Amino acid sequence: MLNRYNPTKLPIITEMSMKNQPLIKTDSKQSWQKQLANAYRQPNDLLKALDLPIDATHFSEQICQQFSLLAPQAYVDKIEKGNWHDPLLRQILPLNDEMQIVDGFHFDPVGDAEAMVGEGVLHKYQGRVLLVTTGACAIHCRYCFRRHFPYADANAAKDNWAKSLIYLAENKRIEEVILSGGDPLVLSDQKLQNLCEQITAIPHVKRLRIHTRLPIVLPDRINQDFLQWFEKLDCQKIIVLHVNHAQELGVDVSKVLSDLFAINTLLLNQSVLLRGVNDSVLALSQLSESLVENQVMPYYLHLLDRVQGAAHFEVSSKEATMLIRQLRQQLPGYMIPKLVQEIAGQPSKQPVE
Ligand SMILES: *Cc1c(COP(=O)(O)O)cnc(C)c1O
Ligand code: SF4
C-alpha cells in the first residue's frame, strides 16, 4: 500500500506523466487555437507519437469515419508511451469494439432531442437551463453520449443566441445558466464574452456555469485574456471540469486551475465511470485526491450513458456502488463524488444505490 497522503509519493501517475512531458515545452508559444488546429486527428500519427505499432486489432479506421479521433498535444503528452492500456489513451482511441451493436444501447440515451425547447436550449431541470453553445470539442471522448447528437440542428449560435437569450429573459425562474456543448471554451473569447455578458445582464440569472474539458485537455485556453474578462463577469462563476483519471492533471493543468481559483471560480469535477480507465478504488481515490489538491471538488461520478458504440466502457451499477462504498471507507466525505445516472424524463440526475 503506498502512502497516499504523502504528496511526494502520491502521484505515481503524475510522476510518470511528467516524465513524458518534454523538458522544454516547444509548443508553449503556440496559441491555443493553433494547438487545437494541430491536434492529433490520424490514428497513425497518434500511435507513432506513442511508440505503438500500427495494429488493426487495437484500433479501427472504419470507426474513425463515424466519430473521428481528436486529441491535443497537451493531453497526448500525458499518455504513457508504448502502453495500449493507458487510461488516457483508452478514452480517445477508436476501437473495433465500437462497431458492436449492443442491445439496450441507443443513439440518444438521455432524451436530449425531446427536451430541446428551442435551438440549443435544453430545459430539463427546474431553475437551470443548459445551452448547447457549439457542437465542437477539443477532444473526442469515445464514450461520449453526444457522439450521435444532431448538432447541426442544435447550434444556438446560429442567430448569435438571440432566441436562446429571449427564452432565458422570459423565464424568470431560471437562476442558473449552464454553457455546454460540445465544449463552450472552443468558442473565441469574443463570442464567449459576448454571450456571457448578455446572460449575466439578465436580472434573475444568479449563476453562470460552464461545463468544459478544455482546461484539462488544452490548458493554454485559459490564458490571460480569458481570465481578464471572465473575472469581471457580474455573477457567481462555476466551472464544472471533466477529468476521469488523475494522470490527466499535469503541472500545466494545475497552473490554470489555480488561476481560475484565484479569480473566485468555484471548481467542480464530473467524471464518467469507465471500464479500463477508472474502474478501481485506487484510480478513483487518486483522482479525488488530485482534484482536491487542485482546489477542485468531486461533484458527479456518472454511470455511462448507454450510447451505441460505448458498451465496452460500461461498469454495472452494482459494481459502481461497491466501488463508491469502498472509496467512502478510505477518503473524507467531501472527496466522494455523487454516483449518478441520467434517466430520460427524470427531473434531475438520479442517485445510484
Ligand atoms: C446535467 C444537466 C444539468 C445539470 O444538472 P445538475 O444536477 O444541476 O448538475 C442541467 N440541464 C441538463 C439538460 C442536464 O443534462
Ligand atoms: S462533450 Fe465532453 S465528453 Fe463529449 S466528446 Fe466533448 S469533451 Fe468529450
PDB file of C-alpha atoms in Angstrom, residues 46-329:
ATOM      1  CA  LEU A  46      -1.009   9.265 -32.610  1.00  0.00           C
ATOM      2  CA  LEU A  47       0.312   5.709 -32.467  1.00  0.00           C
ATOM      3  CA  LYS A  48       3.642   6.801 -33.863  1.00  0.00           C
ATOM      4  CA  ALA A  49       3.969   9.538 -31.251  1.00  0.00           C
ATOM      5  CA  LEU A  50       3.267   6.948 -28.566  1.00  0.00           C
ATOM      6  CA  ASP A  51       5.732   4.358 -29.898  1.00  0.00           C
ATOM      7  CA  LEU A  52       2.908   1.955 -30.623  1.00  0.00           C
ATOM      8  CA  PRO A  53       2.796  -0.252 -33.721  1.00  0.00           C
ATOM      9  CA  ILE A  54       0.040   0.377 -36.254  1.00  0.00           C
ATOM     10  CA  ASP A  55      -2.044  -2.603 -35.246  1.00  0.00           C
ATOM     11  CA  ALA A  56      -5.536  -3.067 -36.609  1.00  0.00           C
ATOM     12  CA  THR A  57      -6.563  -5.278 -33.712  1.00  0.00           C
ATOM     13  CA  HIS A  58      -6.295  -2.257 -31.453  1.00  0.00           C
ATOM     14  CA  PHE A  59      -7.898   0.494 -33.404  1.00  0.00           C
ATOM     15  CA  SER A  60     -10.396   0.885 -36.203  1.00  0.00           C
ATOM     16  CA  GLU A  61     -10.163   3.120 -39.248  1.00  0.00           C
ATOM     17  CA  GLN A  62     -13.801   2.465 -40.032  1.00  0.00           C
ATOM     18  CA  ILE A  63     -14.991   3.721 -36.694  1.00  0.00           C
ATOM     19  CA  CYS A  64     -12.884   6.828 -37.220  1.00  0.00           C
ATOM     20  CA  GLN A  65     -15.096   7.731 -40.150  1.00  0.00           C
ATOM     21  CA  GLN A  66     -18.138   7.732 -37.852  1.00  0.00           C
ATOM     22  CA  PHE A  67     -16.615   9.626 -34.946  1.00  0.00           C
ATOM     23  CA  SER A  68     -13.155  10.907 -35.669  1.00  0.00           C
ATOM     24  CA  LEU A  69     -10.094  10.842 -33.477  1.00  0.00           C
ATOM     25  CA  LEU A  70      -9.222  14.179 -31.901  1.00  0.00           C
ATOM     26  CA  ALA A  71      -6.694  14.849 -29.133  1.00  0.00           C
ATOM     27  CA  PRO A  72      -4.468  17.871 -28.457  1.00  0.00           C
ATOM     28  CA  GLN A  73      -0.764  17.501 -27.738  1.00  0.00           C
ATOM     29  CA  ALA A  74      -1.116  18.593 -24.089  1.00  0.00           C
ATOM     30  CA  TYR A  75      -3.358  15.576 -23.462  1.00  0.00           C
ATOM     31  CA  VAL A  76      -1.272  13.184 -25.542  1.00  0.00           C
ATOM     32  CA  ASP A  77       1.847  14.253 -23.587  1.00  0.00           C
ATOM     33  CA  LYS A  78       0.312  12.638 -20.506  1.00  0.00           C
ATOM     34  CA  ILE A  79      -0.154   9.217 -22.116  1.00  0.00           C
ATOM     35  CA  GLU A  80       2.435   6.612 -21.224  1.00  0.00           C
ATOM     36  CA  LYS A  81       4.373   5.600 -24.297  1.00  0.00           C
ATOM     37  CA  GLY A  82       4.117   2.026 -25.505  1.00  0.00           C
ATOM     38  CA  ASN A  83       1.067   1.220 -23.376  1.00  0.00           C
ATOM     39  CA  TRP A  84      -2.118   0.203 -25.199  1.00  0.00           C
ATOM     40  CA  HIS A  85      -3.908   0.097 -21.856  1.00  0.00           C
ATOM     41  CA  ASP A  86      -3.053   3.606 -20.778  1.00  0.00           C
ATOM     42  CA  PRO A  87      -6.215   5.078 -19.199  1.00  0.00           C
ATOM     43  CA  LEU A  88      -5.896   8.309 -21.179  1.00  0.00           C
ATOM     44  CA  LEU A  89      -5.306   6.530 -24.467  1.00  0.00           C
ATOM     45  CA  ARG A  90      -8.385   4.371 -23.920  1.00  0.00           C
ATOM     46  CA  GLN A  91     -10.530   7.484 -23.740  1.00  0.00           C
ATOM     47  CA  ILE A  92      -9.571   8.636 -27.253  1.00  0.00           C
ATOM     48  CA  LEU A  93      -8.528   5.641 -29.351  1.00  0.00           C
ATOM     49  CA  PRO A  94     -11.183   4.430 -31.819  1.00  0.00           C
ATOM     50  CA  LEU A  95     -11.519   0.687 -31.214  1.00  0.00           C
ATOM     51  CA  ASN A  96     -13.164  -2.086 -33.186  1.00  0.00           C
ATOM     52  CA  ASP A  97     -15.308  -2.684 -30.103  1.00  0.00           C
ATOM     53  CA  GLU A  98     -17.265   0.433 -31.000  1.00  0.00           C
ATOM     54  CA  MET A  99     -18.770  -1.325 -34.014  1.00  0.00           C
ATOM     55  CA  GLN A 100     -20.637  -3.859 -31.909  1.00  0.00           C
ATOM     56  CA  ILE A 101     -24.365  -3.213 -31.893  1.00  0.00           C
ATOM     57  CA  VAL A 102     -25.413  -3.926 -28.330  1.00  0.00           C
ATOM     58  CA  ASP A 103     -28.999  -4.241 -27.090  1.00  0.00           C
ATOM     59  CA  GLY A 104     -30.054  -1.501 -24.726  1.00  0.00           C
ATOM     60  CA  PHE A 105     -27.571   0.993 -26.158  1.00  0.00           C
ATOM     61  CA  HIS A 106     -29.162   3.859 -28.043  1.00  0.00           C
ATOM     62  CA  PHE A 107     -28.393   6.856 -30.185  1.00  0.00           C
ATOM     63  CA  ASP A 108     -29.943   9.456 -27.861  1.00  0.00           C
ATOM     64  CA  PRO A 109     -29.888   7.743 -24.457  1.00  0.00           C
ATOM     65  CA  VAL A 110     -30.643  10.842 -22.403  1.00  0.00           C
ATOM     66  CA  GLY A 111     -33.575  12.149 -24.415  1.00  0.00           C
ATOM     67  CA  ASP A 112     -31.923  15.376 -25.480  1.00  0.00           C
ATOM     68  CA  ALA A 113     -33.758  15.526 -28.777  1.00  0.00           C
ATOM     69  CA  GLU A 114     -37.065  15.628 -26.880  1.00  0.00           C
ATOM     70  CA  ALA A 115     -36.005  18.133 -24.230  1.00  0.00           C
ATOM     71  CA  MET A 116     -34.840  20.759 -26.686  1.00  0.00           C
ATOM     72  CA  VAL A 117     -37.170  23.734 -26.193  1.00  0.00           C
ATOM     73  CA  GLY A 118     -35.582  25.907 -28.824  1.00  0.00           C
ATOM     74  CA  GLU A 119     -32.432  25.992 -30.838  1.00  0.00           C
ATOM     75  CA  GLY A 120     -29.726  24.778 -28.497  1.00  0.00           C
ATOM     76  CA  VAL A 121     -31.718  25.277 -25.286  1.00  0.00           C
ATOM     77  CA  LEU A 122     -32.182  22.261 -23.029  1.00  0.00           C
ATOM     78  CA  HIS A 123     -34.567  22.939 -20.180  1.00  0.00           C
ATOM     79  CA  LYS A 124     -34.918  19.640 -18.360  1.00  0.00           C
ATOM     80  CA  TYR A 125     -34.425  20.645 -14.730  1.00  0.00           C
ATOM     81  CA  GLN A 126     -36.028  23.292 -12.579  1.00  0.00           C
ATOM     82  CA  GLY A 127     -34.195  26.571 -12.172  1.00  0.00           C
ATOM     83  CA  ARG A 128     -31.410  25.788 -14.574  1.00  0.00           C
ATOM     84  CA  VAL A 129     -31.071  25.685 -18.293  1.00  0.00           C
ATOM     85  CA  LEU A 130     -28.389  24.194 -20.465  1.00  0.00           C
ATOM     86  CA  LEU A 131     -27.264  25.926 -23.638  1.00  0.00           C
ATOM     87  CA  VAL A 132     -25.639  23.892 -26.374  1.00  0.00           C
ATOM     88  CA  THR A 133     -23.262  26.633 -27.455  1.00  0.00           C
ATOM     89  CA  THR A 134     -21.333  24.688 -30.079  1.00  0.00           C
ATOM     90  CA  GLY A 135     -21.026  21.163 -31.355  1.00  0.00           C
ATOM     91  CA  ALA A 136     -17.253  21.273 -31.334  1.00  0.00           C
ATOM     92  CA  CYS A 137     -14.903  19.868 -28.689  1.00  0.00           C
ATOM     93  CA  ALA A 138     -11.134  19.937 -28.299  1.00  0.00           C
ATOM     94  CA  ILE A 139     -11.048  16.182 -27.796  1.00  0.00           C
ATOM     95  CA  HIS A 140     -13.265  13.322 -28.873  1.00  0.00           C
ATOM     96  CA  CYS A 141     -14.081  11.037 -25.972  1.00  0.00           C
ATOM     97  CA  ARG A 142     -15.113   7.669 -27.279  1.00  0.00           C
ATOM     98  CA  TYR A 143     -17.768   7.089 -24.606  1.00  0.00           C
ATOM     99  CA  CYS A 144     -19.479  10.420 -25.184  1.00  0.00           C
ATOM    100  CA  PHE A 145     -23.254  10.242 -25.444  1.00  0.00           C
ATOM    101  CA  ARG A 146     -23.116  13.158 -27.837  1.00  0.00           C
ATOM    102  CA  ARG A 147     -21.276  11.175 -30.491  1.00  0.00           C
ATOM    103  CA  HIS A 148     -24.566  10.804 -32.360  1.00  0.00           C
ATOM    104  CA  PHE A 149     -26.158  14.092 -31.366  1.00  0.00           C
ATOM    105  CA  PRO A 150     -27.631  16.154 -34.226  1.00  0.00           C
ATOM    106  CA  TYR A 151     -25.555  19.244 -33.609  1.00  0.00           C
ATOM    107  CA  ALA A 152     -26.326  20.847 -36.905  1.00  0.00           C
ATOM    108  CA  ASP A 153     -29.853  21.494 -35.612  1.00  0.00           C
ATOM    109  CA  ALA A 154     -28.802  22.341 -32.108  1.00  0.00           C
ATOM    110  CA  ASN A 155     -26.495  25.218 -32.585  1.00  0.00           C
ATOM    111  CA  ALA A 156     -27.730  28.160 -30.566  1.00  0.00           C
ATOM    112  CA  ALA A 157     -25.036  30.376 -32.059  1.00  0.00           C
ATOM    113  CA  LYS A 158     -26.771  30.460 -35.417  1.00  0.00           C
ATOM    114  CA  ASP A 159     -28.553  33.748 -34.736  1.00  0.00           C
ATOM    115  CA  ASN A 160     -25.990  34.980 -32.247  1.00  0.00           C
ATOM    116  CA  TRP A 161     -28.015  33.301 -29.474  1.00  0.00           C
ATOM    117  CA  ALA A 162     -30.852  35.789 -29.843  1.00  0.00           C
ATOM    118  CA  LYS A 163     -33.631  33.209 -29.472  1.00  0.00           C
ATOM    119  CA  SER A 164     -31.950  31.484 -26.548  1.00  0.00           C
ATOM    120  CA  LEU A 165     -31.447  34.796 -24.775  1.00  0.00           C
ATOM    121  CA  ILE A 166     -35.092  35.697 -25.210  1.00  0.00           C
ATOM    122  CA  TYR A 167     -36.056  32.353 -23.682  1.00  0.00           C
ATOM    123  CA  LEU A 168     -33.776  32.974 -20.690  1.00  0.00           C
ATOM    124  CA  ALA A 169     -35.045  36.511 -20.198  1.00  0.00           C
ATOM    125  CA  GLU A 170     -38.696  35.439 -20.355  1.00  0.00           C
ATOM    126  CA  ASN A 171     -38.390  32.571 -17.890  1.00  0.00           C
ATOM    127  CA  LYS A 172     -37.920  34.282 -14.560  1.00  0.00           C
ATOM    128  CA  ARG A 173     -37.407  31.064 -12.638  1.00  0.00           C
ATOM    129  CA  ILE A 174     -34.114  30.372 -14.391  1.00  0.00           C
ATOM    130  CA  GLU A 175     -31.435  31.194 -11.826  1.00  0.00           C
ATOM    131  CA  GLU A 176     -28.568  29.343 -13.401  1.00  0.00           C
ATOM    132  CA  VAL A 177     -27.412  29.098 -16.989  1.00  0.00           C
ATOM    133  CA  ILE A 178     -25.133  26.264 -17.987  1.00  0.00           C
ATOM    134  CA  LEU A 179     -22.973  26.626 -21.064  1.00  0.00           C
ATOM    135  CA  SER A 180     -22.319  23.235 -22.530  1.00  0.00           C
ATOM    136  CA  GLY A 181     -21.910  21.675 -25.927  1.00  0.00           C
ATOM    137  CA  GLY A 182     -19.745  20.309 -27.297  1.00  0.00           C
ATOM    138  CA  ASP A 183     -17.372  22.464 -25.329  1.00  0.00           C
ATOM    139  CA  PRO A 184     -18.149  26.170 -24.906  1.00  0.00           C
ATOM    140  CA  LEU A 185     -14.483  27.040 -24.443  1.00  0.00           C
ATOM    141  CA  VAL A 186     -13.691  26.199 -28.068  1.00  0.00           C
ATOM    142  CA  LEU A 187     -15.526  29.433 -28.901  1.00  0.00           C
ATOM    143  CA  SER A 188     -13.411  32.542 -29.313  1.00  0.00           C
ATOM    144  CA  ASP A 189     -13.113  34.918 -26.362  1.00  0.00           C
ATOM    145  CA  GLN A 190     -15.043  37.463 -28.317  1.00  0.00           C
ATOM    146  CA  LYS A 191     -18.065  35.212 -28.883  1.00  0.00           C
ATOM    147  CA  LEU A 192     -17.968  33.724 -25.426  1.00  0.00           C
ATOM    148  CA  GLN A 193     -17.565  37.024 -23.625  1.00  0.00           C
ATOM    149  CA  ASN A 194     -20.403  38.485 -25.641  1.00  0.00           C
ATOM    150  CA  LEU A 195     -22.697  35.587 -24.745  1.00  0.00           C
ATOM    151  CA  CYS A 196     -21.700  35.566 -21.069  1.00  0.00           C
ATOM    152  CA  GLU A 197     -22.230  39.293 -20.708  1.00  0.00           C
ATOM    153  CA  GLN A 198     -25.689  39.065 -22.223  1.00  0.00           C
ATOM    154  CA  ILE A 199     -26.598  36.200 -19.911  1.00  0.00           C
ATOM    155  CA  THR A 200     -25.302  37.860 -16.759  1.00  0.00           C
ATOM    156  CA  ALA A 201     -27.187  41.033 -17.674  1.00  0.00           C
ATOM    157  CA  ILE A 202     -30.474  39.137 -17.192  1.00  0.00           C
ATOM    158  CA  PRO A 203     -31.548  40.151 -13.660  1.00  0.00           C
ATOM    159  CA  HIS A 204     -32.859  36.751 -12.469  1.00  0.00           C
ATOM    160  CA  VAL A 205     -29.736  34.817 -13.549  1.00  0.00           C
ATOM    161  CA  LYS A 206     -27.572  34.427 -10.436  1.00  0.00           C
ATOM    162  CA  ARG A 207     -25.086  31.845 -11.565  1.00  0.00           C
ATOM    163  CA  LEU A 208     -23.203  31.096 -14.743  1.00  0.00           C
ATOM    164  CA  ARG A 209     -21.863  27.597 -15.061  1.00  0.00           C
ATOM    165  CA  ILE A 210     -19.530  26.283 -17.757  1.00  0.00           C
ATOM    166  CA  HIS A 211     -19.155  22.593 -18.472  1.00  0.00           C
ATOM    167  CA  THR A 212     -15.765  22.161 -20.094  1.00  0.00           C
ATOM    168  CA  ARG A 213     -12.870  19.808 -20.618  1.00  0.00           C
ATOM    169  CA  LEU A 214     -10.560  22.420 -22.172  1.00  0.00           C
ATOM    170  CA  PRO A 215      -8.675  23.465 -19.014  1.00  0.00           C
ATOM    171  CA  ILE A 216      -7.708  19.765 -18.797  1.00  0.00           C
ATOM    172  CA  VAL A 217      -7.009  18.805 -22.394  1.00  0.00           C
ATOM    173  CA  LEU A 218      -5.863  22.193 -23.739  1.00  0.00           C
ATOM    174  CA  PRO A 219      -4.852  24.187 -20.650  1.00  0.00           C
ATOM    175  CA  ASP A 220      -3.414  27.093 -22.664  1.00  0.00           C
ATOM    176  CA  ARG A 221      -7.044  28.001 -23.468  1.00  0.00           C
ATOM    177  CA  ILE A 222      -7.133  29.592 -20.009  1.00  0.00           C
ATOM    178  CA  ASN A 223      -4.836  32.456 -20.916  1.00  0.00           C
ATOM    179  CA  GLN A 224      -4.612  35.990 -19.512  1.00  0.00           C
ATOM    180  CA  ASP A 225      -7.155  37.347 -21.991  1.00  0.00           C
ATOM    181  CA  PHE A 226      -9.718  34.815 -20.875  1.00  0.00           C
ATOM    182  CA  LEU A 227      -9.012  35.313 -17.183  1.00  0.00           C
ATOM    183  CA  GLN A 228      -9.361  39.048 -17.520  1.00  0.00           C
ATOM    184  CA  TRP A 229     -12.850  39.199 -18.956  1.00  0.00           C
ATOM    185  CA  PHE A 230     -14.088  36.136 -17.096  1.00  0.00           C
ATOM    186  CA  GLU A 231     -13.118  37.622 -13.751  1.00  0.00           C
ATOM    187  CA  LYS A 232     -15.218  40.712 -14.420  1.00  0.00           C
ATOM    188  CA  LEU A 233     -18.497  38.865 -15.083  1.00  0.00           C
ATOM    189  CA  ASP A 234     -21.152  40.106 -12.731  1.00  0.00           C
ATOM    190  CA  CYS A 235     -22.466  36.864 -11.211  1.00  0.00           C
ATOM    191  CA  GLN A 236     -21.266  33.744  -9.451  1.00  0.00           C
ATOM    192  CA  LYS A 237     -18.995  31.670 -11.680  1.00  0.00           C
ATOM    193  CA  ILE A 238     -18.862  27.905 -11.621  1.00  0.00           C
ATOM    194  CA  ILE A 239     -16.736  25.692 -13.831  1.00  0.00           C
ATOM    195  CA  VAL A 240     -17.531  22.008 -13.960  1.00  0.00           C
ATOM    196  CA  LEU A 241     -14.499  20.203 -15.316  1.00  0.00           C
ATOM    197  CA  HIS A 242     -14.415  16.729 -16.741  1.00  0.00           C
ATOM    198  CA  VAL A 243     -11.492  14.629 -15.522  1.00  0.00           C
ATOM    199  CA  ASN A 244     -11.634  10.856 -15.401  1.00  0.00           C
ATOM    200  CA  HIS A 245      -8.148   9.973 -14.217  1.00  0.00           C
ATOM    201  CA  ALA A 246      -5.503  11.656 -12.038  1.00  0.00           C
ATOM    202  CA  GLN A 247      -2.993  11.277 -14.856  1.00  0.00           C
ATOM    203  CA  GLU A 248      -4.884  13.988 -16.758  1.00  0.00           C
ATOM    204  CA  LEU A 249      -3.817  16.553 -14.145  1.00  0.00           C
ATOM    205  CA  GLY A 250      -0.269  17.559 -15.082  1.00  0.00           C
ATOM    206  CA  VAL A 251       1.619  20.652 -13.925  1.00  0.00           C
ATOM    207  CA  ASP A 252       0.254  22.639 -16.865  1.00  0.00           C
ATOM    208  CA  VAL A 253      -3.297  21.840 -15.802  1.00  0.00           C
ATOM    209  CA  SER A 254      -2.599  22.639 -12.136  1.00  0.00           C
ATOM    210  CA  LYS A 255      -1.386  26.062 -13.141  1.00  0.00           C
ATOM    211  CA  VAL A 256      -4.572  27.065 -14.925  1.00  0.00           C
ATOM    212  CA  LEU A 257      -6.785  25.575 -12.231  1.00  0.00           C
ATOM    213  CA  SER A 258      -5.047  27.758  -9.658  1.00  0.00           C
ATOM    214  CA  ASP A 259      -5.521  30.757 -11.986  1.00  0.00           C
ATOM    215  CA  LEU A 260      -9.259  30.053 -12.162  1.00  0.00           C
ATOM    216  CA  PHE A 261      -9.469  29.526  -8.428  1.00  0.00           C
ATOM    217  CA  ALA A 262      -7.646  32.815  -7.864  1.00  0.00           C
ATOM    218  CA  ILE A 263     -10.423  34.727  -9.656  1.00  0.00           C
ATOM    219  CA  ASN A 264     -13.137  33.214  -7.445  1.00  0.00           C
ATOM    220  CA  THR A 265     -14.351  30.450  -9.672  1.00  0.00           C
ATOM    221  CA  LEU A 266     -15.996  27.531  -7.921  1.00  0.00           C
ATOM    222  CA  LEU A 267     -14.338  24.457  -9.413  1.00  0.00           C
ATOM    223  CA  LEU A 268     -16.191  21.148  -9.579  1.00  0.00           C
ATOM    224  CA  ASN A 269     -15.486  17.962 -11.455  1.00  0.00           C
ATOM    225  CA  GLN A 270     -17.598  15.357 -13.122  1.00  0.00           C
ATOM    226  CA  SER A 271     -16.262  12.022 -14.266  1.00  0.00           C
ATOM    227  CA  VAL A 272     -17.670   9.046 -16.061  1.00  0.00           C
ATOM    228  CA  LEU A 273     -17.041   5.637 -14.552  1.00  0.00           C
ATOM    229  CA  LEU A 274     -15.276   3.817 -17.373  1.00  0.00           C
ATOM    230  CA  ARG A 275     -14.133   0.232 -17.708  1.00  0.00           C
ATOM    231  CA  GLY A 276     -10.364   0.142 -18.156  1.00  0.00           C
ATOM    232  CA  VAL A 277      -9.954   3.815 -17.247  1.00  0.00           C
ATOM    233  CA  ASN A 278     -11.014   4.451 -13.657  1.00  0.00           C
ATOM    234  CA  ASP A 279     -12.907   1.339 -12.536  1.00  0.00           C
ATOM    235  CA  SER A 280     -10.833   0.730  -9.397  1.00  0.00           C
ATOM    236  CA  VAL A 281     -10.809   2.120  -5.891  1.00  0.00           C
ATOM    237  CA  LEU A 282      -7.183   3.167  -6.374  1.00  0.00           C
ATOM    238  CA  ALA A 283      -7.877   5.114  -9.574  1.00  0.00           C
ATOM    239  CA  LEU A 284     -10.908   6.807  -8.051  1.00  0.00           C
ATOM    240  CA  SER A 285      -9.167   7.724  -4.800  1.00  0.00           C
ATOM    241  CA  GLN A 286      -6.137   9.119  -6.627  1.00  0.00           C
ATOM    242  CA  LEU A 287      -8.475  11.110  -8.820  1.00  0.00           C
ATOM    243  CA  SER A 288     -10.340  12.626  -5.870  1.00  0.00           C
ATOM    244  CA  GLU A 289      -7.138  13.441  -4.007  1.00  0.00           C
ATOM    245  CA  SER A 290      -5.515  15.032  -7.044  1.00  0.00           C
ATOM    246  CA  LEU A 291      -8.628  17.090  -7.718  1.00  0.00           C
ATOM    247  CA  VAL A 292      -8.785  18.402  -4.167  1.00  0.00           C
ATOM    248  CA  GLU A 293      -5.059  19.212  -4.277  1.00  0.00           C
ATOM    249  CA  ASN A 294      -6.020  21.448  -7.195  1.00  0.00           C
ATOM    250  CA  GLN A 295      -8.960  23.052  -5.307  1.00  0.00           C
ATOM    251  CA  VAL A 296     -11.478  21.096  -7.359  1.00  0.00           C
ATOM    252  CA  MET A 297     -14.363  19.383  -5.589  1.00  0.00           C
ATOM    253  CA  PRO A 298     -15.505  15.999  -6.912  1.00  0.00           C
ATOM    254  CA  TYR A 299     -19.134  16.525  -7.954  1.00  0.00           C
ATOM    255  CA  TYR A 300     -20.571  13.689 -10.031  1.00  0.00           C
ATOM    256  CA  LEU A 301     -19.408  10.238 -10.980  1.00  0.00           C
ATOM    257  CA  HIS A 302     -21.705   9.277 -13.822  1.00  0.00           C
ATOM    258  CA  LEU A 303     -22.629   5.817 -14.853  1.00  0.00           C
ATOM    259  CA  LEU A 304     -22.024   5.536 -18.562  1.00  0.00           C
ATOM    260  CA  ASP A 305     -24.864   6.794 -20.706  1.00  0.00           C
ATOM    261  CA  ARG A 306     -25.852   3.784 -22.739  1.00  0.00           C
ATOM    262  CA  VAL A 307     -24.869   5.115 -26.103  1.00  0.00           C
ATOM    263  CA  GLN A 308     -24.390   2.855 -29.091  1.00  0.00           C
ATOM    264  CA  GLY A 309     -20.660   2.196 -29.577  1.00  0.00           C
ATOM    265  CA  ALA A 310     -19.629   2.606 -25.922  1.00  0.00           C
ATOM    266  CA  ALA A 311     -20.801  -0.697 -24.422  1.00  0.00           C
ATOM    267  CA  HIS A 312     -17.242  -1.890 -23.775  1.00  0.00           C
ATOM    268  CA  PHE A 313     -16.784   1.006 -21.321  1.00  0.00           C
ATOM    269  CA  GLU A 314     -19.729   0.047 -19.138  1.00  0.00           C
ATOM    270  CA  VAL A 315     -19.379  -0.661 -15.428  1.00  0.00           C
ATOM    271  CA  SER A 316     -22.562  -2.086 -13.863  1.00  0.00           C
ATOM    272  CA  SER A 317     -24.433  -0.085 -11.241  1.00  0.00           C
ATOM    273  CA  LYS A 318     -23.777  -2.917  -8.778  1.00  0.00           C
ATOM    274  CA  GLU A 319     -20.027  -2.726  -9.258  1.00  0.00           C
ATOM    275  CA  ALA A 320     -20.165   1.076  -9.212  1.00  0.00           C
ATOM    276  CA  THR A 321     -21.972   1.031  -5.876  1.00  0.00           C
ATOM    277  CA  MET A 322     -19.343  -1.297  -4.439  1.00  0.00           C
ATOM    278  CA  LEU A 323     -16.547   0.971  -5.621  1.00  0.00           C
ATOM    279  CA  ILE A 324     -18.153   4.042  -4.048  1.00  0.00           C
ATOM    280  CA  ARG A 325     -18.695   2.227  -0.752  1.00  0.00           C
ATOM    281  CA  GLN A 326     -15.050   1.240  -0.615  1.00  0.00           C
ATOM    282  CA  LEU A 327     -14.000   4.740  -1.548  1.00  0.00           C
ATOM    283  CA  ARG A 328     -16.054   6.084   1.345  1.00  0.00           C
ATOM    284  CA  GLN A 329     -14.039   3.966   3.762  1.00  0.00           C
TER     285      GLN A 329
END
